[in-house]
Amino acid sequence: MPVALGLVSFVSVWLLRGTLEAPIYLLTLAASNSLEDYVFGVIPLFVLMGLLVSQCELGRDIYQVAHSVLRGVKGGLGVATVAANAAFAAITGVSIASAAVFTRVSVPEMLRFGHKPRFAVGVVAGSSVLGMLIPPSVMLIIYALIAEQSVADLFTAGIVPGIVLSLAYAVAIVAMARFFPAYVGGQDRQAQTAAGARMSVREGTSKTAPIVVLVLLVLGGIYGGLFTPTEAGAVGAAGALIIALIKRKLDRRALWSVLVETGHITASILMLIVAATMYSRMLALSGLPNDLGEWIAQAEIGFYGILAIYVLILILMGTILDTTSIILIMVPLFLPIIEPYGVSLVWFGIVTIVGAEIGLLTPPLGIACYVIKATLADDDRISLSDIFAGAFPFALIMLVVLILLIIFPELSLVLV
């Protein structure tokens, strides 16, 4: 994707200016100016923290605690998966990691308790997207860098929408278990309570303590004014490393694997940012945002009409592109159109993230669904179509929550 986006931008500038020197100069400028800023250090640090947390198996610990608490609730295993994903999101910020972790952790448990495979993978796929909304989110960081907004403000704005989406998922799961039991499957509450693992307060505390410590370190440090987001990423990565060493989950081979994967993910994101910087400058040279703004003004569709078009394009692009690429392509195009309306660009960022997230669950390129399928490669009971079908109700729930966020911007801005 970064190569394609960068190549299109390079060739477009070449054609617009009629000389090869212009795109070469812009590419050099994009590569230096877009990455030399200190704030970009936040990306590898949060990626490293997320991978270390996954290595610590904290996702499994969270799920076991949530399962123990909710084992008497009808549909409780699904709600436990959502709750565990929300907590995991608060210390990772990477949806793909959540999808991989909870496919291994919660899908076998739900199948063991008699839940339908389609429902089990749908819950995991739907709740995995919380990692992009609940801070610290890598997508919120990327949007903040592109739109030149405060990372701390974006993190704060993501809290309430993340809670709302989590609650909407939980309510929907309980409702499905009550009104569509054939679709959900599972044992009755008495059988599930009897079979579910009982956990002592001491054990529950020991499993949740590392999570609480990391959340307090990272988010508490940012909101308390102790750290910048970049410093908080460093503190969080160091904290995750210490926890991994204490839990004895990190040997030399595992550490090397985590570092290499961090490098791969960081390099791909930074290459996308360079390509997106080149792309935004190409758009400015072409005058396309101004032309698009004039066309929309002549169409007289109003702000909400523009927003409806924007969200529709986000959802459609989500069927063929990853979320990072969507944000990097769409935000530079629509920001000049949105800004004259005087709306909060922090709120616009939350709308962008949620709209782009829906694409993680929709075919043909719902990345979360492909990650789940790859993780379940040895399980022939669950096909890729089952995963997409199971994720569809959760995509609809996300759409409803997105509409609520558009109608009530204060949901995103109440804490900012």
Tab-separated table of C-alpha atoms in Angstrom:
chain	number	residue	atom	x	y	z
A	1	MET	CA	0.000	0.000	0.000
A	2	PRO	CA	2.678	2.647	0.817
A	3	VAL	CA	4.476	1.874	-2.447
A	4	ALA	CA	1.254	2.207	-4.472
A	5	LEU	CA	0.199	5.432	-2.737
A	6	GLY	CA	3.678	6.933	-3.002
A	7	LEU	CA	4.038	5.937	-6.662
A	8	VAL	CA	0.677	7.453	-7.615
A	9	SER	CA	1.596	10.673	-5.793
A	10	PHE	CA	5.069	10.758	-7.400
A	11	VAL	CA	3.752	10.266	-10.939
A	12	SER	CA	0.913	12.754	-10.386
A	13	VAL	CA	3.315	15.501	-9.260
A	14	TRP	CA	5.572	14.681	-12.230
A	15	LEU	CA	2.653	15.101	-14.632
A	16	LEU	CA	1.392	18.252	-12.895
A	17	ARG	CA	4.788	19.988	-12.920
A	18	GLY	CA	6.192	18.461	-16.095
A	19	THR	CA	9.614	17.891	-14.542
A	20	LEU	CA	11.135	14.991	-12.648
A	21	GLU	CA	12.918	17.239	-10.154
A	22	ALA	CA	9.654	18.380	-8.522
A	23	PRO	CA	8.416	14.934	-7.317
A	24	ILE	CA	11.951	13.956	-6.235
A	25	TYR	CA	12.218	17.134	-4.155
A	26	LEU	CA	8.764	16.621	-2.636
A	27	LEU	CA	9.550	12.988	-1.823
A	28	THR	CA	12.786	14.016	-0.090
A	29	LEU	CA	10.928	16.714	1.817
A	30	ALA	CA	8.151	14.292	2.813
A	31	ALA	CA	10.610	11.661	4.034
A	32	SER	CA	12.582	14.132	6.155
A	33	ASN	CA	9.927	16.523	7.458
A	34	SER	CA	7.271	13.926	8.212
A	35	LEU	CA	9.496	11.613	10.277
A	36	GLU	CA	12.022	13.833	12.010
A	37	ASP	CA	9.460	15.098	14.519
A	38	TYR	CA	9.980	13.776	18.053
A	39	VAL	CA	6.301	12.859	18.364
A	40	PHE	CA	6.682	10.035	15.821
A	41	GLY	CA	8.638	8.095	18.429
A	42	VAL	CA	5.295	7.270	20.016
A	43	ILE	CA	4.459	4.757	17.257
A	44	PRO	CA	7.209	2.129	17.799
A	45	LEU	CA	6.929	2.522	21.577
A	46	PHE	CA	3.205	1.758	21.732
A	47	VAL	CA	3.604	-1.066	19.187
A	48	LEU	CA	6.385	-2.547	21.331
A	49	MET	CA	4.245	-2.244	24.461
A	50	GLY	CA	1.333	-3.996	22.758
A	51	LEU	CA	3.470	-6.894	21.543
A	52	LEU	CA	5.095	-7.319	24.953
A	53	VAL	CA	1.662	-7.359	26.592
A	54	SER	CA	0.584	-10.074	24.148
A	55	GLN	CA	3.738	-12.033	24.979
A	56	CYS	CA	2.871	-11.774	28.701
A	57	GLU	CA	-0.486	-13.489	27.982
A	58	LEU	CA	-2.297	-10.701	29.828
A	59	GLY	CA	-5.175	-11.120	27.381
A	60	ARG	CA	-5.761	-14.639	28.711
A	61	ASP	CA	-5.624	-13.382	32.298
A	62	ILE	CA	-8.169	-10.637	31.603
A	63	TYR	CA	-10.500	-13.110	29.926
A	64	GLN	CA	-10.299	-15.581	32.816
A	65	VAL	CA	-11.206	-12.862	35.307
A	66	ALA	CA	-14.096	-11.575	33.168
A	67	HIS	CA	-15.330	-15.126	32.612
A	68	SER	CA	-15.305	-15.797	36.337
A	69	VAL	CA	-17.298	-12.638	37.072
A	70	LEU	CA	-19.863	-13.079	34.267
A	71	ARG	CA	-20.292	-16.871	34.188
A	72	GLY	CA	-23.840	-16.630	35.591
A	73	VAL	CA	-25.029	-14.197	32.890
A	74	LYS	CA	-26.832	-15.527	29.825
A	75	GLY	CA	-24.400	-14.909	27.004
A	76	GLY	CA	-21.803	-14.187	29.668
A	77	LEU	CA	-18.899	-15.679	27.726
A	78	GLY	CA	-19.536	-13.254	24.872
A	79	VAL	CA	-19.824	-10.324	27.282
A	80	ALA	CA	-16.617	-11.501	28.991
A	81	THR	CA	-14.861	-11.439	25.616
A	82	VAL	CA	-16.017	-7.858	25.018
A	83	ALA	CA	-14.970	-6.786	28.533
A	84	ALA	CA	-11.584	-8.466	28.183
A	85	ASN	CA	-11.038	-6.908	24.755
A	86	ALA	CA	-11.885	-3.456	26.129
A	87	ALA	CA	-9.389	-3.889	28.969
A	88	PHE	CA	-6.789	-5.308	26.589
A	89	ALA	CA	-7.312	-2.345	24.264
A	90	ALA	CA	-6.425	0.019	27.113
A	91	ILE	CA	-2.908	-1.414	27.223
A	92	THR	CA	-2.204	-2.289	23.587
A	93	GLY	CA	-4.011	-0.080	21.065
A	94	VAL	CA	-3.612	-2.645	18.270
A	95	SER	CA	-6.774	-4.363	17.017
A	96	ILE	CA	-4.926	-7.061	15.105
A	97	ALA	CA	-3.198	-8.165	18.307
A	98	SER	CA	-6.568	-8.332	20.075
A	99	ALA	CA	-8.070	-10.438	17.287
A	100	ALA	CA	-5.185	-12.904	17.376
A	101	VAL	CA	-5.054	-13.156	21.184
A	102	PHE	CA	-8.762	-13.642	21.809
A	103	THR	CA	-9.177	-16.054	18.917
A	104	ARG	CA	-6.797	-18.343	20.784
A	105	VAL	CA	-8.222	-17.588	24.224
A	106	SER	CA	-11.990	-17.145	24.003
A	107	VAL	CA	-13.108	-19.014	20.867
A	108	PRO	CA	-12.101	-22.462	22.232
A	109	GLU	CA	-13.834	-21.637	25.537
A	110	MET	CA	-17.058	-20.542	23.852
A	111	LEU	CA	-17.058	-23.636	21.668
A	112	ARG	CA	-16.416	-25.799	24.732
A	113	PHE	CA	-19.502	-24.335	26.396
A	114	GLY	CA	-21.631	-25.094	23.342
A	115	HIS	CA	-21.762	-21.706	21.617
A	116	LYS	CA	-22.186	-21.695	17.855
A	117	PRO	CA	-18.907	-21.227	15.959
A	118	ARG	CA	-20.314	-18.331	13.931
A	119	PHE	CA	-21.332	-16.473	17.091
A	120	ALA	CA	-18.006	-17.172	18.824
A	121	VAL	CA	-15.840	-15.767	16.026
A	122	GLY	CA	-18.263	-12.877	15.460
A	123	VAL	CA	-17.880	-11.723	19.066
A	124	VAL	CA	-14.098	-11.835	18.798
A	125	ALA	CA	-14.077	-10.004	15.449
A	126	GLY	CA	-16.484	-7.319	16.643
A	127	SER	CA	-14.835	-6.639	19.972
A	128	SER	CA	-11.296	-6.652	18.538
A	129	VAL	CA	-11.910	-3.273	16.869
A	130	LEU	CA	-12.099	-1.654	20.315
A	131	GLY	CA	-8.302	-1.524	20.215
A	132	MET	CA	-8.460	1.240	17.604
A	133	LEU	CA	-10.814	3.426	19.628
A	134	ILE	CA	-9.958	2.968	23.292
A	135	PRO	CA	-6.690	4.771	24.125
A	136	PRO	CA	-3.818	4.299	23.704
A	137	SER	CA	-4.730	3.677	20.060
A	138	VAL	CA	-2.204	3.682	17.233
A	139	MET	CA	-4.921	4.867	14.826
A	140	LEU	CA	-5.717	7.856	17.053
A	141	ILE	CA	-2.015	8.705	17.074
A	142	ILE	CA	-1.820	8.545	13.269
A	143	TYR	CA	-4.910	10.732	12.892
A	144	ALA	CA	-3.491	13.243	15.390
A	145	LEU	CA	-0.268	13.476	13.391
A	146	ILE	CA	-2.048	13.891	10.052
A	147	ALA	CA	-4.623	16.427	11.329
A	148	GLU	CA	-2.094	18.190	13.598
A	149	GLN	CA	-4.211	17.649	16.698
A	150	SER	CA	-3.213	16.829	20.268
A	151	VAL	CA	-2.611	13.119	20.859
A	152	ALA	CA	-3.730	13.549	24.484
A	153	ASP	CA	-7.011	15.179	23.363
A	154	LEU	CA	-7.655	12.334	20.899
A	155	PHE	CA	-6.968	9.783	23.626
A	156	THR	CA	-9.366	11.561	25.973
A	157	ALA	CA	-12.027	11.798	23.274
A	158	GLY	CA	-11.841	8.060	22.597
A	159	ILE	CA	-12.742	7.002	26.145
A	160	VAL	CA	-16.519	7.591	26.178
A	161	PRO	CA	-17.141	6.325	22.592
A	162	GLY	CA	-15.099	3.222	23.463
A	163	ILE	CA	-17.237	2.605	26.542
A	164	VAL	CA	-20.444	3.235	24.562
A	165	LEU	CA	-19.421	0.761	21.856
A	166	SER	CA	-18.426	-1.840	24.463
A	167	LEU	CA	-21.778	-1.473	26.252
A	168	ALA	CA	-23.646	-1.666	22.949
A	169	TYR	CA	-21.876	-4.936	22.144
A	170	ALA	CA	-22.608	-6.337	25.606
A	171	VAL	CA	-26.309	-5.411	25.443
A	172	ALA	CA	-26.581	-6.879	21.938
A	173	ILE	CA	-24.970	-10.155	23.032
A	174	VAL	CA	-27.317	-10.535	26.008
A	175	ALA	CA	-30.288	-9.700	23.749
A	176	MET	CA	-29.176	-12.257	21.143
A	177	ALA	CA	-28.766	-14.892	23.836
A	178	ARG	CA	-32.268	-14.168	25.103
A	179	PHE	CA	-34.221	-13.754	21.861
A	180	PHE	CA	-32.135	-15.796	19.384
A	181	PRO	CA	-30.797	-18.704	21.471
A	182	ALA	CA	-30.477	-20.960	18.416
A	183	TYR	CA	-28.010	-18.518	16.852
A	184	VAL	CA	-25.973	-18.049	20.036
A	185	GLY	CA	-26.077	-21.595	21.411
A	186	GLY	CA	-24.350	-22.339	24.691
A	187	GLN	CA	-25.338	-24.026	27.945
A	188	ASP	CA	-27.964	-22.583	30.237
A	189	ARG	CA	-26.845	-20.299	33.037
A	190	GLN	CA	-26.950	-22.975	35.726
A	191	ALA	CA	-24.768	-25.367	33.711
A	192	GLN	CA	-22.361	-22.612	32.737
A	193	THR	CA	-22.096	-21.429	36.346
A	194	ALA	CA	-21.441	-24.948	37.536
A	195	ALA	CA	-18.854	-25.668	34.838
A	196	GLY	CA	-17.186	-22.257	34.867
A	197	ALA	CA	-13.998	-21.798	36.782
A	198	ARG	CA	-14.322	-20.193	40.181
A	199	MET	CA	-11.651	-17.628	40.907
A	200	SER	CA	-10.648	-16.349	44.314
A	201	VAL	CA	-10.329	-12.631	45.001
A	202	ARG	CA	-6.598	-13.077	45.486
A	203	GLU	CA	-6.143	-14.827	42.140
A	204	GLY	CA	-8.317	-12.253	40.361
A	205	THR	CA	-6.314	-9.434	41.895
A	206	SER	CA	-2.996	-10.996	40.875
A	207	LYS	CA	-4.204	-11.362	37.274
A	208	THR	CA	-5.586	-7.826	36.983
A	209	ALA	CA	-2.821	-5.995	38.881
A	210	PRO	CA	-0.372	-5.816	35.909
A	211	ILE	CA	-3.123	-4.418	33.704
A	212	VAL	CA	-4.099	-1.766	36.245
A	213	VAL	CA	-0.453	-0.786	36.719
A	214	LEU	CA	0.116	-0.347	32.972
A	215	VAL	CA	-3.083	1.661	32.494
A	216	LEU	CA	-2.158	3.943	35.403
A	217	LEU	CA	1.371	4.345	34.071
A	218	VAL	CA	0.392	5.192	30.504
A	219	LEU	CA	-2.994	6.912	30.618
A	220	GLY	CA	-2.608	8.253	34.152
A	221	GLY	CA	0.756	9.719	33.219
A	222	ILE	CA	-0.640	11.413	30.097
A	223	TYR	CA	-3.819	12.795	31.670
A	224	GLY	CA	-1.995	13.749	34.860
A	225	GLY	CA	0.502	15.814	32.903
A	226	LEU	CA	3.460	13.708	34.027
A	227	PHE	CA	4.407	12.444	30.562
A	228	THR	CA	4.026	13.445	26.971
A	229	PRO	CA	2.434	10.684	24.840
A	230	THR	CA	5.900	9.735	23.541
A	231	GLU	CA	7.297	9.499	27.071
A	232	ALA	CA	4.218	7.538	28.153
A	233	GLY	CA	4.893	5.066	25.339
A	234	ALA	CA	8.437	4.590	26.611
A	235	VAL	CA	7.243	4.146	30.200
A	236	GLY	CA	4.553	1.690	29.071
A	237	ALA	CA	7.009	-0.339	26.988
A	238	ALA	CA	9.428	-0.476	29.932
A	239	GLY	CA	6.584	-1.499	32.257
A	240	ALA	CA	5.438	-4.241	29.863
A	241	LEU	CA	9.033	-5.493	29.606
A	242	ILE	CA	9.347	-5.679	33.397
A	243	ILE	CA	6.028	-7.540	33.688
A	244	ALA	CA	7.105	-10.005	30.978
A	245	LEU	CA	10.366	-10.670	32.829
A	246	ILE	CA	8.612	-11.075	36.171
A	247	LYS	CA	6.098	-13.516	34.629
A	248	ARG	CA	9.015	-15.329	32.933
A	249	LYS	CA	7.355	-15.098	29.542
A	250	LEU	CA	10.290	-13.553	27.708
A	251	ASP	CA	13.427	-15.410	26.726
A	252	ARG	CA	16.028	-14.254	24.210
A	253	ARG	CA	14.248	-15.786	21.241
A	254	ALA	CA	10.879	-14.294	22.209
A	255	LEU	CA	12.416	-10.856	22.834
A	256	TRP	CA	14.126	-10.925	19.446
A	257	SER	CA	10.853	-11.925	17.778
A	258	VAL	CA	8.997	-9.059	19.498
A	259	LEU	CA	11.678	-6.546	18.483
A	260	VAL	CA	11.681	-7.727	14.864
A	261	GLU	CA	7.886	-7.586	14.645
A	262	THR	CA	7.938	-4.114	16.198
A	263	GLY	CA	10.373	-3.055	13.496
A	264	HIS	CA	8.225	-4.513	10.730
A	265	ILE	CA	5.011	-2.877	11.968
A	266	THR	CA	6.713	0.462	12.630
A	267	ALA	CA	8.415	0.505	9.242
A	268	SER	CA	5.145	-0.203	7.428
A	269	ILE	CA	3.329	2.561	9.337
A	270	LEU	CA	6.103	5.124	8.822
A	271	MET	CA	6.320	4.294	5.119
A	272	LEU	CA	2.587	4.880	4.893
A	273	ILE	CA	2.985	8.238	6.619
A	274	VAL	CA	5.717	9.293	4.171
A	275	ALA	CA	3.523	8.223	1.244
A	276	ALA	CA	0.529	10.019	2.765
A	277	THR	CA	2.559	13.214	3.215
A	278	MET	CA	3.525	13.043	-0.446
A	279	TYR	CA	-0.112	12.356	-1.312
A	280	SER	CA	-1.434	15.356	0.662
A	281	ARG	CA	1.064	17.667	-1.044
A	282	MET	CA	0.101	16.262	-4.421
A	283	LEU	CA	-3.538	17.031	-3.586
A	284	ALA	CA	-2.605	20.601	-2.673
A	285	LEU	CA	-0.750	21.034	-5.974
A	286	SER	CA	-3.632	19.578	-7.979
A	287	GLY	CA	-6.238	21.827	-6.348
A	288	LEU	CA	-8.547	18.832	-5.945
A	289	PRO	CA	-9.666	19.688	-2.372
A	290	ASN	CA	-10.651	23.199	-3.504
A	291	ASP	CA	-12.501	21.843	-6.528
A	292	LEU	CA	-14.246	19.244	-4.385
A	293	GLY	CA	-15.159	21.935	-1.838
A	294	GLU	CA	-16.626	24.151	-4.567
A	295	TRP	CA	-18.606	21.238	-6.004
A	296	ILE	CA	-20.034	20.391	-2.587
A	297	ALA	CA	-20.874	24.077	-1.958
A	298	GLN	CA	-22.720	24.276	-5.280
A	299	ALA	CA	-24.555	21.042	-4.499
A	300	GLU	CA	-25.849	22.687	-1.288
A	301	ILE	CA	-26.000	19.406	0.595
A	302	GLY	CA	-24.933	20.993	3.885
A	303	PHE	CA	-22.559	19.768	6.575
A	304	TYR	CA	-24.424	16.553	7.394
A	305	GLY	CA	-24.686	15.730	3.716
A	306	ILE	CA	-20.902	16.066	3.429
A	307	LEU	CA	-20.471	13.922	6.525
A	308	ALA	CA	-22.812	11.255	5.117
A	309	ILE	CA	-20.766	11.112	1.902
A	310	TYR	CA	-17.558	10.941	3.929
A	311	VAL	CA	-18.781	8.073	6.122
A	312	LEU	CA	-20.121	6.170	3.113
A	313	ILE	CA	-16.745	6.446	1.370
A	314	LEU	CA	-14.979	5.321	4.566
A	315	ILE	CA	-17.160	2.208	4.769
A	316	LEU	CA	-16.781	1.405	1.065
A	317	MET	CA	-12.998	1.881	1.183
A	318	GLY	CA	-12.931	-0.397	4.224
A	319	THR	CA	-13.941	-3.273	1.976
A	320	ILE	CA	-10.665	-3.041	0.028
A	321	LEU	CA	-8.138	-1.146	2.199
A	322	ASP	CA	-6.727	-1.331	5.701
A	323	THR	CA	-7.714	1.320	8.265
A	324	THR	CA	-4.362	3.113	8.275
A	325	SER	CA	-4.464	3.594	4.511
A	326	ILE	CA	-8.048	4.864	4.649
A	327	ILE	CA	-7.183	7.479	7.260
A	328	LEU	CA	-4.072	8.616	5.407
A	329	ILE	CA	-5.955	8.938	2.104
A	330	MET	CA	-9.268	10.409	3.253
A	331	VAL	CA	-8.315	12.814	6.031
A	332	PRO	CA	-6.086	15.108	3.904
A	333	LEU	CA	-8.810	15.190	1.252
A	334	PHE	CA	-11.734	16.110	3.518
A	335	LEU	CA	-10.076	18.242	6.222
A	336	PRO	CA	-10.046	21.397	4.029
A	337	ILE	CA	-13.747	20.844	3.358
A	338	ILE	CA	-14.704	20.213	6.995
A	339	GLU	CA	-12.641	22.966	8.658
A	340	PRO	CA	-14.707	25.935	7.383
A	341	TYR	CA	-17.731	24.567	9.262
A	342	GLY	CA	-15.925	25.164	12.554
A	343	VAL	CA	-16.435	21.646	13.891
A	344	SER	CA	-14.037	20.013	16.327
A	345	LEU	CA	-11.349	18.104	14.477
A	346	VAL	CA	-10.976	15.909	17.563
A	347	TRP	CA	-14.617	14.823	17.209
A	348	PHE	CA	-14.092	14.414	13.457
A	349	GLY	CA	-11.187	12.107	14.258
A	350	ILE	CA	-13.364	9.842	16.405
A	351	VAL	CA	-15.977	9.703	13.626
A	352	THR	CA	-13.211	8.844	11.158
A	353	ILE	CA	-11.801	6.040	13.308
A	354	VAL	CA	-15.197	4.419	13.944
A	355	GLY	CA	-16.230	4.725	10.293
A	356	ALA	CA	-12.958	3.201	9.103
A	357	GLU	CA	-13.158	0.456	11.758
A	358	ILE	CA	-16.345	-0.901	10.210
A	359	GLY	CA	-14.224	-1.953	7.250
A	360	LEU	CA	-12.296	-4.350	9.507
A	361	LEU	CA	-15.417	-6.515	9.652
A	362	THR	CA	-16.707	-6.290	6.068
A	363	PRO	CA	-15.721	-8.380	3.031
A	364	PRO	CA	-13.755	-8.759	0.892
A	365	LEU	CA	-10.851	-7.325	2.941
A	366	GLY	CA	-11.975	-7.360	6.560
A	367	ILE	CA	-8.514	-7.654	8.100
A	368	ALA	CA	-9.752	-8.670	11.559
A	369	CYS	CA	-11.669	-11.559	9.970
A	370	TYR	CA	-8.610	-12.731	8.032
A	371	VAL	CA	-6.484	-12.605	11.187
A	372	ILE	CA	-9.045	-14.776	12.985
A	373	LYS	CA	-9.110	-17.254	10.097
A	374	ALA	CA	-5.304	-17.425	10.009
A	375	THR	CA	-5.236	-18.039	13.769
A	376	LEU	CA	-7.845	-20.818	13.364
A	377	ALA	CA	-6.092	-22.362	10.372
A	378	ASP	CA	-6.302	-25.863	11.829
A	379	ASP	CA	-10.024	-25.652	12.686
A	380	ASP	CA	-12.112	-26.811	9.718
A	381	ARG	CA	-15.375	-26.115	11.555
A	382	ILE	CA	-15.117	-22.375	10.906
A	383	SER	CA	-14.821	-20.968	7.386
A	384	LEU	CA	-13.989	-17.412	6.365
A	385	SER	CA	-17.615	-16.876	5.335
A	386	ASP	CA	-18.691	-17.939	8.848
A	387	ILE	CA	-16.397	-15.289	10.330
A	388	PHE	CA	-17.737	-12.538	8.072
A	389	ALA	CA	-21.330	-13.628	8.765
A	390	GLY	CA	-20.682	-13.686	12.505
A	391	ALA	CA	-19.073	-10.234	12.396
A	392	PHE	CA	-21.929	-8.665	10.401
A	393	PRO	CA	-24.249	-7.930	13.393
A	394	PHE	CA	-21.359	-6.206	15.157
A	395	ALA	CA	-20.638	-4.086	12.074
A	396	LEU	CA	-24.280	-2.953	12.185
A	397	ILE	CA	-23.919	-2.104	15.881
A	398	MET	CA	-20.837	-0.036	15.062
A	399	LEU	CA	-22.838	1.821	12.418
A	400	VAL	CA	-25.559	2.631	14.966
A	401	VAL	CA	-22.948	3.878	17.452
A	402	LEU	CA	-21.342	5.957	14.691
A	403	ILE	CA	-24.689	7.628	13.976
A	404	LEU	CA	-25.047	8.378	17.700
A	405	LEU	CA	-21.566	9.937	17.771
A	406	ILE	CA	-22.496	12.133	14.803
A	407	ILE	CA	-25.816	13.235	16.297
A	408	PHE	CA	-24.335	13.788	19.777
A	409	PRO	CA	-20.763	15.147	19.379
A	410	GLU	CA	-20.636	15.741	23.144
A	411	LEU	CA	-20.178	11.974	23.603
A	412	SER	CA	-16.695	12.434	22.154
A	413	LEU	CA	-15.953	15.846	23.628
A	414	VAL	CA	-17.382	15.599	27.139
A	415	LEU	CA	-13.990	14.784	28.701
A	416	VAL	CA	-11.787	16.903	26.440
